C-alpha positions as a Markdown table, in Angstrom:
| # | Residue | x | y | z |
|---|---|---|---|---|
| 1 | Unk | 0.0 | 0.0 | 0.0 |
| 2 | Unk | 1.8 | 3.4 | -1.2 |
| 3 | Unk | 2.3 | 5.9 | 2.0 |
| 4 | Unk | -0.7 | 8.9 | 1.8 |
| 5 | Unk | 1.7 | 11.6 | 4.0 |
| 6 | Unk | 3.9 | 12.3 | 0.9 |
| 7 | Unk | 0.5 | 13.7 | -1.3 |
| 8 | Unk | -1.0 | 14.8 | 1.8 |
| 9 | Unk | 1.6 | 16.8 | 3.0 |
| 10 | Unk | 1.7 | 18.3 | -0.1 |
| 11 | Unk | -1.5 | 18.8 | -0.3 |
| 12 | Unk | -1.6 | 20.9 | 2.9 |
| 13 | Unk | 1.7 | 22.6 | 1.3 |
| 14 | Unk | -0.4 | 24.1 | -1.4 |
| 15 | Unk | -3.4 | 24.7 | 1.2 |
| 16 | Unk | -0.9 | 26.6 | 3.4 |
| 17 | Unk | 0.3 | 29.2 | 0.9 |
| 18 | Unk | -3.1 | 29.4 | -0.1 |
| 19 | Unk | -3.3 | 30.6 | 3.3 |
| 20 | Unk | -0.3 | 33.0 | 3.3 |
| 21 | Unk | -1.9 | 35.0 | 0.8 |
| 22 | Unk | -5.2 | 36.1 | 2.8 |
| 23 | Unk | -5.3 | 39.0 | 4.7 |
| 24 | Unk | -3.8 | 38.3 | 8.3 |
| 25 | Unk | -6.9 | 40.8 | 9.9 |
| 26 | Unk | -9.1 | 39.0 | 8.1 |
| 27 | Unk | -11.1 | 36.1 | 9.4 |
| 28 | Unk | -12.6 | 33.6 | 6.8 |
| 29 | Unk | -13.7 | 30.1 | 7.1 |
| 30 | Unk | -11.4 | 29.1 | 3.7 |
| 31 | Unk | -11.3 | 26.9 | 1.1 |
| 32 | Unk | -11.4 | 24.0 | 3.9 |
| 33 | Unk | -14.7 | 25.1 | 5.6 |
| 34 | Unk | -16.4 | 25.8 | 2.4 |
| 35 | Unk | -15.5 | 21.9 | 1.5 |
| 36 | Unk | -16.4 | 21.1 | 5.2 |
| 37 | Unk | -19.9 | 22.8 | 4.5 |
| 38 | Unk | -20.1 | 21.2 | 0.8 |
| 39 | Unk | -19.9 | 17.6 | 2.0 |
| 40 | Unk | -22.2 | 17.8 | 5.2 |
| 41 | Unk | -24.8 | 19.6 | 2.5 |
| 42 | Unk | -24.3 | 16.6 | 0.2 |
| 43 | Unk | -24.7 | 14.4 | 3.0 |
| 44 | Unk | -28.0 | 15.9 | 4.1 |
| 45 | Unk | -29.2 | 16.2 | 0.8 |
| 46 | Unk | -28.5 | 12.3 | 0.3 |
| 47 | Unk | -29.9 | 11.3 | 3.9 |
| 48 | Unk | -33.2 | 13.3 | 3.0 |
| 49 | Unk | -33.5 | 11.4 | -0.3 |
| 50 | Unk | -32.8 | 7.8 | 1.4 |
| 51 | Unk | -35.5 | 9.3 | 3.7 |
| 52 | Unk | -38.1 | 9.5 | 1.4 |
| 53 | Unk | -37.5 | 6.8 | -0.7 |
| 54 | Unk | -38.0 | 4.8 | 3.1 |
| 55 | Unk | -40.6 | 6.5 | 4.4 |
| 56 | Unk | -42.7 | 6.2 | 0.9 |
| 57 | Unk | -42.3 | 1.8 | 1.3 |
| 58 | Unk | -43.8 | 2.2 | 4.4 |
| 59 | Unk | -47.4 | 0.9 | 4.6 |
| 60 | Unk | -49.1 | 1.7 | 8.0 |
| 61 | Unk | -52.5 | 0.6 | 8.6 |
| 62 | Unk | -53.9 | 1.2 | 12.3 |
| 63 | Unk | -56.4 | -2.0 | 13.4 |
| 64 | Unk | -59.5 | -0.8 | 14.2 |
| 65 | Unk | -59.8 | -0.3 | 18.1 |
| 66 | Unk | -62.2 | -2.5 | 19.7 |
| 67 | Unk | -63.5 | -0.4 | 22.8 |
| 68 | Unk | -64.4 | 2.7 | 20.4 |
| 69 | Unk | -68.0 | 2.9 | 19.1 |
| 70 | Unk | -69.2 | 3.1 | 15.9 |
| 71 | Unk | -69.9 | 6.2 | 13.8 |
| 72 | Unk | -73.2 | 5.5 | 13.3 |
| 73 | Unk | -76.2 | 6.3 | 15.3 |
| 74 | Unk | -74.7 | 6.0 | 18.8 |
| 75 | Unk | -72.6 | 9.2 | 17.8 |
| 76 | Unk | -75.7 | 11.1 | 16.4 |
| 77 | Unk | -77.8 | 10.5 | 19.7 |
| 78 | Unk | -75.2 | 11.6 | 22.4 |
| 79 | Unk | -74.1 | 14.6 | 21.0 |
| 80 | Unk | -74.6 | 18.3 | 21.8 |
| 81 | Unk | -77.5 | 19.1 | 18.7 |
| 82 | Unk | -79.5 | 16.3 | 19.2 |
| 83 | Unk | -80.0 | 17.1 | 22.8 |
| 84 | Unk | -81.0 | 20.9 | 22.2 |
| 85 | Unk | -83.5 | 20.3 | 19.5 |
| 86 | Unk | -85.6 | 17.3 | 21.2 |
């Protein structure tokens, strides 16, 4: 397996007179937070879509509850208007 410190130190090399050049007053968030923000964005974006494509298989059906009465004319003869009008 080749050694990764030879291209990544000169990677951060290049990434450090990059650097040099900014203003020293000057606070920015660079090159390596806008790449830092660009991934985690791509990450979302792709955690959203898995998201959707798994919350769009899901196929939830709630079993009728047993104790609860039916809609039908139970309903109509307890309720408020019924009451007021007999």
């Amino acid at each position: 397996m080749p050694d990764m410190s030879a291209s990544a130190s000169l990677a951060m090399t290049q990434l450090v007179t990059l650097a040099k050049e900014v203003d020293k007053d000057k606070v920015t968030p660079g090159v390596l937070g806008f790449i830092v923000f660009a991934v985690m964005a791509v990450a979302v974006w792709g955690l959203m879509k898995s998201m959707n494509h798994h919350m769009s298989r899901v196929d939830f059906k709630e079993p009728p509850d047993p104790e609860a009465q039916p809609s039908g004319e139970g309903a109509e003869a307890t309720g408020p208007a019924k009451q007021q009008q007999g």
